[in-house]
Amino acid sequence: MPILKLKKLSKTYTEGKNVETHAVRHIDLEIKKGEFVVVSGPSGSGKTTLLNLIGGLDAPTSGTIMFNAFKISHLKEKDLAHVRLHNIGFIFQAYNLVPVLTAKENIEYIMTLQKVAPKIRNERIEKIAHHLGIYNLLHKKPNELSGGQQQRIAVARAIVSKPKLILADEPTANLDTHNSETLLDLMKKLNEEEKVTFIFSTHDPVLIEKAKRNIILKDGKIDKDITV
Amino acid sequence: MFKIILKTAYLNLWRRKSRTFILIVMISFGLAAMIFTQGLYEGMMSQMIDDALRTSSGDFMISKEGHYKSQLLSDYIYDTEPVISALKKNNNVAHFVTRVKNEGMVSSAKYSQGAEILGVNLEQEQYFINYKKPLRQGRLELNENKKEAIIGQDLADKLKVKIGRKIVLTGQALDKELVAGAFRVVGIIRTNNPEIDEMSVIIRQKHMQELFKMNGHISEVSVLVKDKKQAKQTESTIKAYLTKNSSQKFEVLGWEELYALLAMMKSMFVYFVYISYFIVFLAVAVGFFNILLISILERVKEYGILLAVGTSFSIVKKMIYLEALIVGMFGFVFGSFFGALLLIYSKFWGIDLSNFATGLNKMGMASIMYAEIHFGYFVLAFVVVLLTSYLSAIIPVWKLKKLKPVQAIRFV
Ligand SMILES: Nc1ncnc2c1ncn2[C@@H]1O[C@H](COP(=O)(O)OP(=O)(O)OP(=O)(O)O)[C@@H](O)[C@H]1O
Ligand SMILES: [Mg+2]
């Protein structure tokens, strides 16, 4: 059973009266549990829109999204928040962390919302901190961390909340090549070990090469869907 | 979970120290000013009422039925004994005095004018006319044998009489005959009760009764009670006793009926406070609202991320309300503190307004005002701060929601 199934998914933005942008058009897509998928394509091809639709941050104009055989398109905002909280992790390009909280508190945040017991929260943080080599960063505030460190904290936060799917929209856009590769390797490692499904968008050809499945968008449509 | 929301709200607050600081100063200042004004006005009002009561009716006054309206000497109390025993029996009665009252004329060598002539026993008046040390010149004693008078300061000024000079009192006696008597002025007083200060001549009760042929009778009895909250009940107890035990018909009138204007001022005061609070805190709320709005709009993307990772909007809402509330509470703490300091100072040391005193005395106010301080002021201040914080945050929260913060993330 696919973890994600998109059927004729479309998103049209209307600005003013007559200006319509078809950001995503009639996309049919299936993603299996545990896959590591890269979405690429030129700027404006609809990567962000697609990821936002999947994550319920934006409502589709038409079509359906099935998540674990459960229809999440057309859910109300409140229910979507609930689905996201318990099933979907997000890593964005920037502003991922709450600036006034420490790295540890940031990692803990989603688990707190999920009402995970404090003891278990601490155990999970210990474990992921060792795993990702971020132990000595835990008590720092985001502005005391480098871009790469911040993104690793964001990955840690996404993973400790035990989501089934992690959506990462250009998480490496602000990082140099070395940091980008480290972050990607980290996500791949977690994908293999924790069996979390990853959907990852990027422009970077080096990163695209590392993915097993590469979906290339063009003008809001799937241009190519390559599995290595 | 609440802890992390609170912490985020609290820390968010201090990301913009100067703005938050200005807000807290603004709220504290407004509150301190309001608390101070409230205490000062209430003190002033109580003083005004107390001055008026002690020099006239007391908490309530007993007289023959119809006397208050007619003010006629002929409406006197002839059956005094049950009145005295009723008052002595009652536990809530603190003090009382008997007075004879008549309207007449007072003349000095050059001037004459209408006056209210009061026949009192000064020994009884220590909790009444004497209570606030009203003497300005001369002495507050009336010789038993010589005909002496004490008069209000403004009256003395108008008549241009000094201590030692004689004045002539003229009026209708009980037998309707016009009578007159000369009295020597031995004391000049200021009671802050305009009625007394501008109109009254005080003489010995015995002399008054002789002059107006009162045959030992009195016009009214003024009563002070111990517990003011029980005053109404005491009034009716005494009224009931008199109905039962006397052949004469009496009226027992509370000060609120006798001083309708003062009573109205007292009861309107609370609205005055509410209106002032409303005006002051409307201004505070506008500033509060603006600062909150700017701060929240600056953080749209941060809230967007929080929402994206599964925070419900109601939690974000709580965060913003809490932030506003914390600022409000800081303002409350400082405002109450300074307000209380000001009130404590002016409760014990008073505020000297003698520069403005001439005008104030005419209005029945003392020249040194003593504030009051009540727990209720701080409760009201707390409620106002709570409301202001809440109301200031409503629109920023609503704006944030309309901006769809989750979709703002894409424009990084
Ligand atoms: N809120 C919006 N209103 C109107 N048009 C929008 C909106 N968001 C996106 N678009 C348009 O939709 C199209 C797809 O945008 P999208 O951001 O999904 O592309 P992208 O592949 O993520 O691009 P990039 O690589 O630059 O991030 C673009 O033409 C964009 O201008
Ligand atoms: Mg994009």
XYZ file of C-alpha atoms and ligand atoms in Angstrom:
672
model
C 0.000 0.000 0.000
C 1.420 3.428 -0.917
C 1.842 5.883 1.895
C 0.876 8.658 -0.450
C -1.380 8.671 -3.446
C -2.156 11.784 -5.487
C -4.958 11.750 -7.988
C -5.367 14.466 -10.598
C -4.008 16.970 -8.153
C -4.139 20.590 -9.319
C -3.507 23.953 -7.805
C -4.348 27.192 -9.518
C -3.505 30.525 -7.941
C -5.705 33.404 -8.943
C -4.323 36.870 -8.606
C -6.595 39.734 -9.446
C -9.428 38.903 -11.793
C -7.893 37.212 -14.749
C -4.357 36.253 -13.805
C -4.283 32.532 -13.134
C -1.170 30.504 -12.374
C -1.453 26.758 -12.776
C 1.247 25.883 -10.249
C 0.400 22.167 -10.191
C -1.578 20.422 -12.944
C -3.249 17.049 -12.853
C -0.515 15.242 -11.012
C -0.951 11.512 -10.429
C 1.651 10.087 -8.120
C 2.221 7.170 -5.767
C 4.929 7.025 -3.147
C 5.610 3.859 -1.214
C 6.394 3.622 2.436
C 10.091 4.120 3.150
C 10.945 5.735 -0.154
C 13.431 8.551 -0.472
C 12.197 10.802 -3.235
C 13.785 13.907 -4.653
C 11.575 16.424 -6.406
C 13.482 18.689 -8.754
C 12.778 21.059 -11.581
C 13.383 24.649 -12.568
C 12.308 27.556 -10.463
C 8.572 28.064 -10.632
C 7.942 24.494 -11.741
C 5.736 23.843 -8.690
C 7.964 21.994 -6.224
C 7.000 24.062 -3.210
C 3.360 24.051 -4.200
C 3.367 20.275 -4.533
C 5.020 19.747 -1.150
C 2.700 22.234 0.517
C -0.326 20.455 -0.937
C 0.936 17.098 0.272
C 1.595 18.511 3.732
C -1.798 20.165 3.919
C -0.329 23.659 4.184
C -2.284 24.656 1.127
C -5.598 23.426 -0.256
C -5.742 21.877 -3.733
C -7.987 23.409 -6.376
C -9.000 19.940 -7.513
C -7.922 16.318 -7.162
C -7.337 14.221 -4.068
C -4.549 13.347 -1.683
C -4.671 10.009 0.099
C -2.368 9.631 3.049
C -2.186 6.042 4.335
C -5.445 5.397 2.480
C -7.006 8.329 4.309
C -8.246 11.258 2.293
C -6.635 14.415 3.649
C -7.443 16.845 0.862
C -10.410 19.004 1.798
C -9.905 18.508 5.519
C -10.470 21.558 7.688
C -7.461 23.533 8.904
C -7.884 22.302 12.462
C -7.938 18.632 11.402
C -5.033 19.186 9.049
C -2.991 20.575 11.934
C -3.731 17.369 13.794
C -2.712 15.187 10.847
C 0.510 17.147 10.467
C 1.322 16.985 14.133
C 1.169 13.211 14.289
C 2.197 12.149 10.805
C 4.198 14.681 8.881
C 7.545 16.272 9.618
C 8.672 19.484 7.929
C 12.052 20.920 7.172
C 12.081 24.286 5.461
C 14.738 26.325 3.813
C 14.974 28.807 6.693
C 13.289 30.039 9.871
C 12.824 26.466 10.979
C 13.536 27.058 14.637
C 11.812 29.153 17.251
C 14.439 31.849 17.857
C 13.831 32.295 21.584
C 14.088 28.616 22.453
C 17.253 26.553 22.740
C 18.054 23.820 20.253
C 16.909 21.249 22.776
C 13.615 23.002 23.402
C 13.112 23.277 19.665
C 13.666 19.566 19.212
C 11.362 18.875 22.123
C 8.627 21.223 20.916
C 6.638 18.916 18.626
C 6.841 16.058 21.103
C 5.416 18.382 23.740
C 2.495 19.147 21.467
C 2.083 15.430 20.878
C 1.911 15.016 24.653
C 4.855 12.620 24.731
C 5.913 12.038 28.345
C 8.928 14.129 29.458
C 11.008 11.054 30.200
C 10.530 9.646 26.725
C 11.165 13.038 25.207
C 14.525 13.208 26.938
C 15.444 9.701 25.909
C 14.677 10.427 22.296
C 16.626 13.694 22.364
C 19.643 11.951 23.938
C 19.541 9.323 21.260
C 19.167 11.631 18.283
C 21.755 14.069 19.663
C 24.352 11.299 19.772
C 23.310 10.037 16.430
C 23.510 13.362 14.647
C 26.490 14.665 16.591
C 24.595 17.699 17.881
C 25.004 16.998 21.564
C 27.064 20.099 22.279
C 24.595 22.305 20.400
C 21.579 21.454 22.504
C 21.807 24.395 24.851
C 22.480 26.987 22.210
C 19.944 29.380 20.768
C 19.368 29.255 16.977
C 21.233 32.500 16.378
C 24.317 30.946 17.933
C 24.271 28.136 15.373
C 25.560 28.043 11.807
C 23.145 27.444 8.937
C 24.174 23.796 8.689
C 23.816 23.271 12.424
C 20.369 24.859 12.399
C 19.227 22.535 9.636
C 20.536 19.511 11.526
C 18.524 20.599 14.550
C 15.504 20.942 12.263
C 16.067 17.398 11.000
C 16.400 16.174 14.575
C 13.161 17.897 15.495
C 11.357 16.347 12.548
C 12.628 12.861 13.253
C 12.077 12.662 17.047
C 8.395 13.294 16.610
C 8.230 9.939 14.758
C 6.409 11.088 11.633
C 5.570 8.723 8.813
C 6.529 11.241 6.185
C 9.058 14.043 6.170
C 8.695 16.865 3.660
C 11.822 18.919 3.105
C 11.512 21.888 0.767
C 14.995 22.885 -0.349
C 16.484 22.343 3.070
C 19.957 22.804 1.648
C 19.273 25.990 -0.309
C 21.164 28.149 2.136
C 24.012 25.694 2.719
C 27.369 25.207 0.969
C 28.097 22.004 -0.937
C 29.796 20.258 1.961
C 27.023 21.006 4.446
C 24.375 20.135 1.881
C 25.883 16.707 1.307
C 26.246 16.074 5.030
C 22.591 16.950 5.572
C 21.475 14.757 2.708
C 23.539 11.818 3.968
C 21.988 12.316 7.367
C 18.497 12.197 5.977
C 19.288 9.137 3.912
C 20.672 7.418 6.966
C 17.536 8.187 8.935
C 15.438 7.060 5.991
C 17.135 3.692 6.012
C 17.273 3.204 9.767
C 13.915 4.594 10.808
C 12.038 3.667 7.636
C 10.652 7.208 7.393
C 9.491 8.272 3.976
C 11.270 11.394 2.720
C 10.196 13.806 0.018
C 12.918 16.286 -0.642
C 13.019 19.145 -3.127
C 16.219 20.654 -4.502
C 17.877 22.347 -7.431
C 21.263 20.860 -6.703
C 22.365 18.266 -9.327
C 24.849 16.695 -6.892
C 22.059 15.929 -4.464
C 19.679 14.782 -7.178
C 22.195 12.143 -8.226
C 22.214 10.628 -4.776
C 18.466 9.890 -4.740
C 16.988 6.567 -5.710
C 13.886 8.147 -7.142
C 13.859 11.467 -8.871
C 10.686 13.258 -9.898
C 11.310 16.144 -12.249
C 8.609 18.794 -12.514
C 8.077 21.137 -15.389
C 5.320 23.737 -15.533
C 3.438 22.046 -12.729
C 3.477 18.623 -14.380
C 5.614 15.544 -13.843
C 8.114 15.637 -16.646
C 10.100 12.582 -15.636
C 9.853 10.025 -12.841
C 13.149 8.154 -12.708
C 13.932 5.312 -10.347
C 17.550 4.244 -10.274
C 2.757 22.090 27.199
C 1.550 25.258 28.849
C 5.059 25.785 30.155
C 6.595 25.948 26.713
C 3.855 28.265 25.441
C 4.376 30.535 28.414
C 8.115 30.459 27.991
C 7.920 31.274 24.302
C 5.486 34.096 24.974
C 7.650 35.474 27.738
C 10.876 35.309 25.765
C 9.237 36.707 22.650
C 8.287 39.675 24.730
C 11.861 40.560 25.555
C 13.024 40.372 21.967
C 12.029 43.987 21.686
C 13.098 45.370 25.006
C 12.527 49.056 24.387
C 9.026 48.573 23.000
C 8.062 46.326 25.866
C 9.605 48.739 28.305
C 7.650 51.672 26.885
C 4.473 49.641 27.101
C 5.071 48.675 30.707
C 5.855 52.277 31.615
C 2.707 53.401 29.831
C 0.490 50.919 31.638
C 2.137 51.498 35.019
C 1.842 55.218 34.638
C -1.808 55.032 33.667
C -2.610 52.672 36.501
C -0.671 54.565 39.140
C -2.396 57.762 38.080
C -5.810 56.139 38.177
C -5.270 54.430 41.515
C -3.956 57.652 42.975
C -6.797 59.740 41.603
C -9.345 57.259 42.848
C -7.919 57.195 46.360
C -7.501 60.945 46.472
C -11.004 61.673 45.235
C -12.543 59.146 47.511
C -10.605 60.593 50.434
C -11.689 64.061 49.464
C -15.286 62.992 49.171
C -15.267 61.207 52.519
C -13.720 64.261 54.114
C -16.309 66.486 52.547
C -19.122 64.281 53.722
C -17.610 63.865 57.152
C -17.122 67.618 57.524
C -20.702 68.229 56.508
C -22.137 65.523 58.742
C -20.248 66.306 61.873
C -21.231 69.934 61.725
C -24.866 69.239 61.013
C -27.006 66.151 60.757
C -24.641 63.413 61.854
C -25.310 60.095 60.145
C -28.950 60.759 60.756
C -31.073 63.357 62.432
C -34.196 63.153 64.546
C -36.712 65.980 64.603
C -40.410 66.573 64.772
C -42.217 65.392 61.700
C -42.177 68.161 59.101
C -39.336 70.116 60.684
C -36.836 69.411 57.963
C -39.105 70.898 55.338
C -40.457 73.813 57.335
C -37.311 74.660 59.331
C -39.731 76.403 61.690
C -38.885 76.922 65.302
C -42.423 75.915 66.114
C -41.733 72.385 64.845
C -39.759 71.535 67.936
C -39.344 68.358 69.931
C -41.350 68.540 73.128
C -41.110 64.867 74.036
C -37.310 64.637 74.346
C -37.097 61.862 76.898
C -37.965 58.843 74.660
C -35.567 60.138 71.995
C -32.679 60.209 74.449
C -33.486 56.817 75.895
C -33.863 55.262 72.434
C -30.413 56.540 71.509
C -28.833 55.439 74.754
C -30.252 51.961 74.365
C -29.031 51.408 70.840
C -25.711 49.627 70.478
C -24.837 51.157 67.161
C -25.211 54.744 68.348
C -21.804 56.251 69.014
C -22.600 59.861 69.893
C -25.420 62.319 69.661
C -26.051 66.013 70.267
C -29.159 68.117 70.703
C -29.447 71.424 68.934
C -31.822 74.318 68.696
C -32.015 75.910 65.304
C -33.651 79.074 64.083
C -33.379 81.264 61.069
C -32.833 84.942 61.737
C -30.721 87.975 61.100
C -27.272 88.800 62.289
C -26.046 92.368 62.324
C -22.716 93.935 63.041
C -22.141 97.630 63.425
C -22.225 98.125 59.671
C -23.723 95.093 58.015
C -26.509 92.666 58.505
C -27.560 89.511 56.796
C -29.579 86.330 57.131
C -28.142 83.705 59.457
C -28.794 80.324 60.916
C -28.628 80.502 64.660
C -27.558 77.330 66.424
C -27.971 76.668 70.092
C -25.534 73.992 71.172
C -23.895 72.477 74.214
C -20.235 72.706 73.317
C -19.293 69.981 75.789
C -21.399 67.562 73.695
C -19.964 68.775 70.443
C -16.532 67.196 70.737
C -17.414 64.561 68.132
C -19.399 67.026 66.082
C -18.555 70.670 65.477
C -15.419 70.495 67.603
C -14.144 67.304 66.088
C -11.829 68.717 63.457
C -10.422 71.609 65.451
C -12.237 74.259 63.448
C -11.121 77.211 65.589
C -9.293 79.898 63.648
C -9.405 82.796 66.093
C -10.429 83.288 69.727
C -11.689 80.357 71.735
C -14.119 77.523 71.345
C -15.842 78.061 74.642
C -19.017 79.886 75.534
C -19.352 81.396 78.946
C -22.284 80.157 80.911
C -23.360 83.542 82.110
C -22.202 85.999 79.485
C -23.877 86.066 76.117
C -21.189 84.935 73.718
C -21.180 83.674 70.145
C -18.920 81.755 67.798
C -19.332 82.444 64.087
C -18.187 81.051 60.785
C -15.158 82.655 59.177
C -16.851 83.695 55.959
C -19.713 85.213 57.897
C -17.242 87.102 60.088
C -15.533 88.407 56.949
C -18.797 89.543 55.453
C -19.956 91.261 58.624
C -16.451 92.613 59.196
C -16.518 91.632 62.836
C -13.528 90.715 64.937
C -13.104 88.839 68.173
C -14.531 90.869 71.023
C -17.060 92.762 68.921
C -20.771 92.484 69.450
C -23.340 91.206 67.022
C -27.086 91.386 67.285
C -29.237 88.356 66.590
C -32.813 88.918 65.561
C -35.513 86.333 64.957
C -39.003 85.158 65.605
C -39.561 83.600 68.978
C -41.844 80.656 69.602
C -44.694 83.037 70.400
C -44.211 84.656 66.973
C -42.838 87.819 68.488
C -39.727 89.367 67.005
C -36.909 89.241 69.531
C -33.295 90.391 69.504
C -30.202 89.837 71.622
C -26.640 91.081 71.593
C -23.815 88.554 71.723
C -20.071 89.066 71.871
C -18.015 87.198 69.264
C -15.443 85.040 71.080
C -14.494 82.566 68.375
C -14.240 82.302 64.610
C -14.305 78.856 63.039
C -13.853 77.189 59.692
C -15.517 73.782 59.405
C -15.382 73.324 55.618
C -19.134 72.997 55.736
C -20.185 76.060 53.732
C -23.513 76.189 55.558
C -21.717 76.783 58.831
C -18.842 78.880 57.551
C -21.030 81.318 55.665
C -24.271 81.315 57.616
C -24.036 80.139 61.185
C -23.874 81.775 64.535
C -23.346 79.385 67.420
C -24.513 80.271 70.912
C -25.197 78.414 74.131
C -28.302 76.276 73.955
C -29.587 77.712 77.170
C -29.218 81.284 75.866
C -30.943 80.348 72.670
C -33.850 78.747 74.449
C -34.236 81.852 76.584
C -33.984 84.261 73.680
C -36.582 82.496 71.581
C -38.745 81.442 74.499
C -38.254 77.759 73.821
C -39.024 76.647 77.334
C -36.093 74.179 77.323
C -37.116 72.446 74.109
C -34.854 71.505 71.244
C -35.183 71.387 67.448
C -33.237 68.319 66.490
C -30.904 65.546 67.560
C -27.917 64.601 65.403
C -26.583 61.078 65.724
C -23.308 59.432 64.760
C -23.267 55.656 64.467
C -20.463 53.169 64.982
C -21.036 51.003 61.961
C -22.088 53.094 58.992
C -23.288 50.049 57.107
C -25.863 49.453 59.811
C -26.982 53.092 59.878
C -30.214 52.525 57.947
C -31.211 49.719 60.239
C -30.464 51.793 63.322
C -32.605 54.581 61.900
C -35.589 52.340 61.531
C -35.117 50.739 64.932
C -35.189 54.155 66.522
C -38.091 55.282 64.415
C -40.050 52.228 65.473
C -39.205 52.811 69.119
C -40.367 56.420 68.938
C -43.631 55.535 67.226
C -44.332 53.136 70.034
C -43.152 55.176 72.993
C -44.023 58.756 72.250
C -47.129 60.771 71.641
C -45.159 63.022 69.301
C -44.564 62.192 65.658
C -40.925 62.193 64.576
C -38.937 62.075 61.416
C -35.627 60.224 61.294
C -33.680 61.296 58.223
C -30.398 59.810 56.980
C -27.687 62.117 55.725
C -28.246 60.885 52.170
C -31.690 62.434 52.245
C -30.475 65.636 53.865
C -27.451 66.051 51.627
C -28.841 64.765 48.368
C -26.124 66.433 46.333
C -23.294 64.922 48.362
C -24.993 61.561 48.310
C -25.365 61.778 44.567
C -21.726 62.753 44.160
C -20.756 59.801 46.267
C -22.818 57.361 44.263
C -21.774 58.877 40.927
C -18.154 58.722 41.899
C -17.825 55.133 40.799
C -18.981 56.076 37.294
C -16.554 58.921 37.258
C -13.807 56.395 38.027
C -15.007 54.031 35.304
C -15.148 56.794 32.740
C -11.677 58.036 33.627
C -10.331 54.517 33.412
C -12.027 54.091 30.094
C -10.484 57.233 28.646
C -6.999 56.624 30.002
C -6.938 52.988 29.057
C -8.413 53.558 25.649
C -5.250 55.524 24.952
C -3.120 52.815 26.535
C -4.895 50.149 24.513
C -4.206 51.968 21.258
C -0.483 52.031 22.013
C -0.569 48.470 23.250
C -2.398 47.302 20.165
C 0.033 49.021 17.797
C 3.101 47.580 19.434
C 1.601 44.101 19.542
C 0.555 44.295 15.923
C 4.008 45.307 14.726
C 5.662 42.561 16.737
C 3.279 39.911 15.526
C 3.558 40.909 11.910
C 7.324 40.715 12.210
C 6.979 37.104 13.231
C 4.458 35.839 10.694
C 6.915 33.302 9.290
C 7.835 31.993 12.713
C 4.193 31.448 13.513
C 3.872 29.880 10.059
C 6.496 27.281 10.916
C 4.836 26.567 14.256
C 1.531 26.012 12.493
C 3.164 23.925 9.768
C 4.657 21.488 12.244
C 1.254 20.890 13.778
C 0.647 23.642 16.307
C -3.024 24.474 16.262
C -3.971 28.087 15.766
C -5.552 28.137 19.203
C -2.132 27.534 20.724
C -0.589 30.337 18.691
C -3.465 32.486 19.841
C -2.757 31.603 23.445
C 0.879 32.516 22.940
C -0.060 35.979 21.736
C -2.655 36.567 24.437
C -0.190 35.416 27.050
C 2.407 37.786 25.724
C -0.029 40.658 26.037
C -1.089 39.481 29.461
C 2.457 39.288 30.781
C 3.119 42.879 29.700
C -0.131 43.839 31.374
C 0.833 42.087 34.579
C 4.203 43.824 34.704
C 2.350 47.089 34.249
C -0.082 46.086 36.966
C 2.657 45.251 39.455
C 4.592 48.473 38.918
C 1.490 50.613 38.542
C -0.059 49.256 41.741
C 3.196 49.679 43.564
C 3.598 53.331 42.633
C -0.093 54.031 42.990
C -0.012 52.523 46.483
C 3.083 54.529 47.399
C 1.419 57.765 46.353
C -1.732 56.854 48.227
C 0.068 55.814 51.375
C 1.953 59.080 51.360
C -1.154 61.145 50.885
C -3.165 59.062 53.318
C -0.842 59.800 56.209
C 0.736 63.109 55.301
C -2.008 64.540 53.145
C -1.667 66.795 50.162
C -1.611 70.468 50.931
C -3.792 72.408 48.579
C -3.834 75.635 50.555
C -2.787 77.550 47.440
C -6.116 76.684 45.935
C -7.878 76.566 49.267
C -10.128 79.612 48.981
C -11.979 78.087 46.087
C -12.013 74.633 47.594
C -13.369 75.778 50.940
C -16.263 77.405 49.186
C -17.046 74.014 47.726
C -16.866 72.444 51.117
C -13.438 70.962 50.804
C -10.581 70.977 53.212
C -7.291 72.510 52.155
C -5.302 69.428 53.095
C -6.624 66.333 51.398
C -6.066 62.892 52.783
C -6.370 59.993 50.382
C -8.014 56.691 51.070
C -6.640 53.337 50.074
C -8.814 50.304 49.479
C -8.120 46.830 48.200
C -10.885 47.401 45.672
C -8.754 49.906 43.756
C -6.266 47.195 42.937
C -8.930 44.715 41.990
C -10.379 47.261 39.591
C -6.901 48.049 38.239
C -6.316 44.333 37.721
C -9.550 43.899 35.826
C -8.792 46.933 33.672
C -5.329 45.625 32.818
C -6.719 42.217 32.039
C -9.317 43.691 29.716
C -6.875 46.077 28.076
C -4.377 43.305 27.381
C -7.055 41.064 25.997
C -8.703 43.686 23.840
C -5.375 44.933 22.492
C -4.512 41.460 21.281
C -7.786 40.644 19.524
C -7.066 42.461 16.280
C -3.402 41.376 15.987
C -4.516 37.758 16.422
C -7.238 38.180 13.843
C -4.816 39.841 11.419
C -2.339 37.033 11.842
C -4.986 34.476 11.042
C -6.025 36.337 7.912
C -2.447 36.439 6.698
C -2.409 32.613 6.480
C 1.013 32.285 8.084
C 1.617 28.761 6.755
C 1.587 30.099 3.258
C 3.903 32.935 4.175
C 6.696 30.427 4.744
C 7.232 29.961 1.039
C 8.348 33.563 0.638
C 11.571 33.230 2.567
N 0.595 32.350 -3.335
C 0.796 32.375 -4.644
N 0.053 33.180 -5.418
C 0.215 33.225 -6.754
N 1.090 32.494 -7.414
C 1.870 31.664 -6.730
C 1.761 31.566 -5.301
N 2.661 30.655 -4.870
C 3.288 30.226 -5.964
N 2.834 30.816 -7.077
C 3.263 30.546 -8.441
O 3.140 29.174 -8.663
C 4.191 28.702 -9.444
C 4.906 27.563 -8.770
O 5.598 28.103 -7.656
P 6.448 27.211 -6.674
O 6.887 28.104 -5.555
O 5.698 25.998 -6.336
O 7.713 26.809 -7.552
P 9.065 26.171 -7.080
O 9.312 25.041 -8.009
O 9.035 25.863 -5.677
O 10.091 27.321 -7.376
P 11.463 27.661 -6.616
O 12.443 26.674 -7.138
O 11.766 29.042 -7.069
O 11.194 27.550 -5.205
C 5.084 29.905 -9.718
O 4.764 30.419 -10.997
C 4.705 30.864 -8.636
O 4.892 32.179 -9.073
Mg 10.130 26.465 -3.939
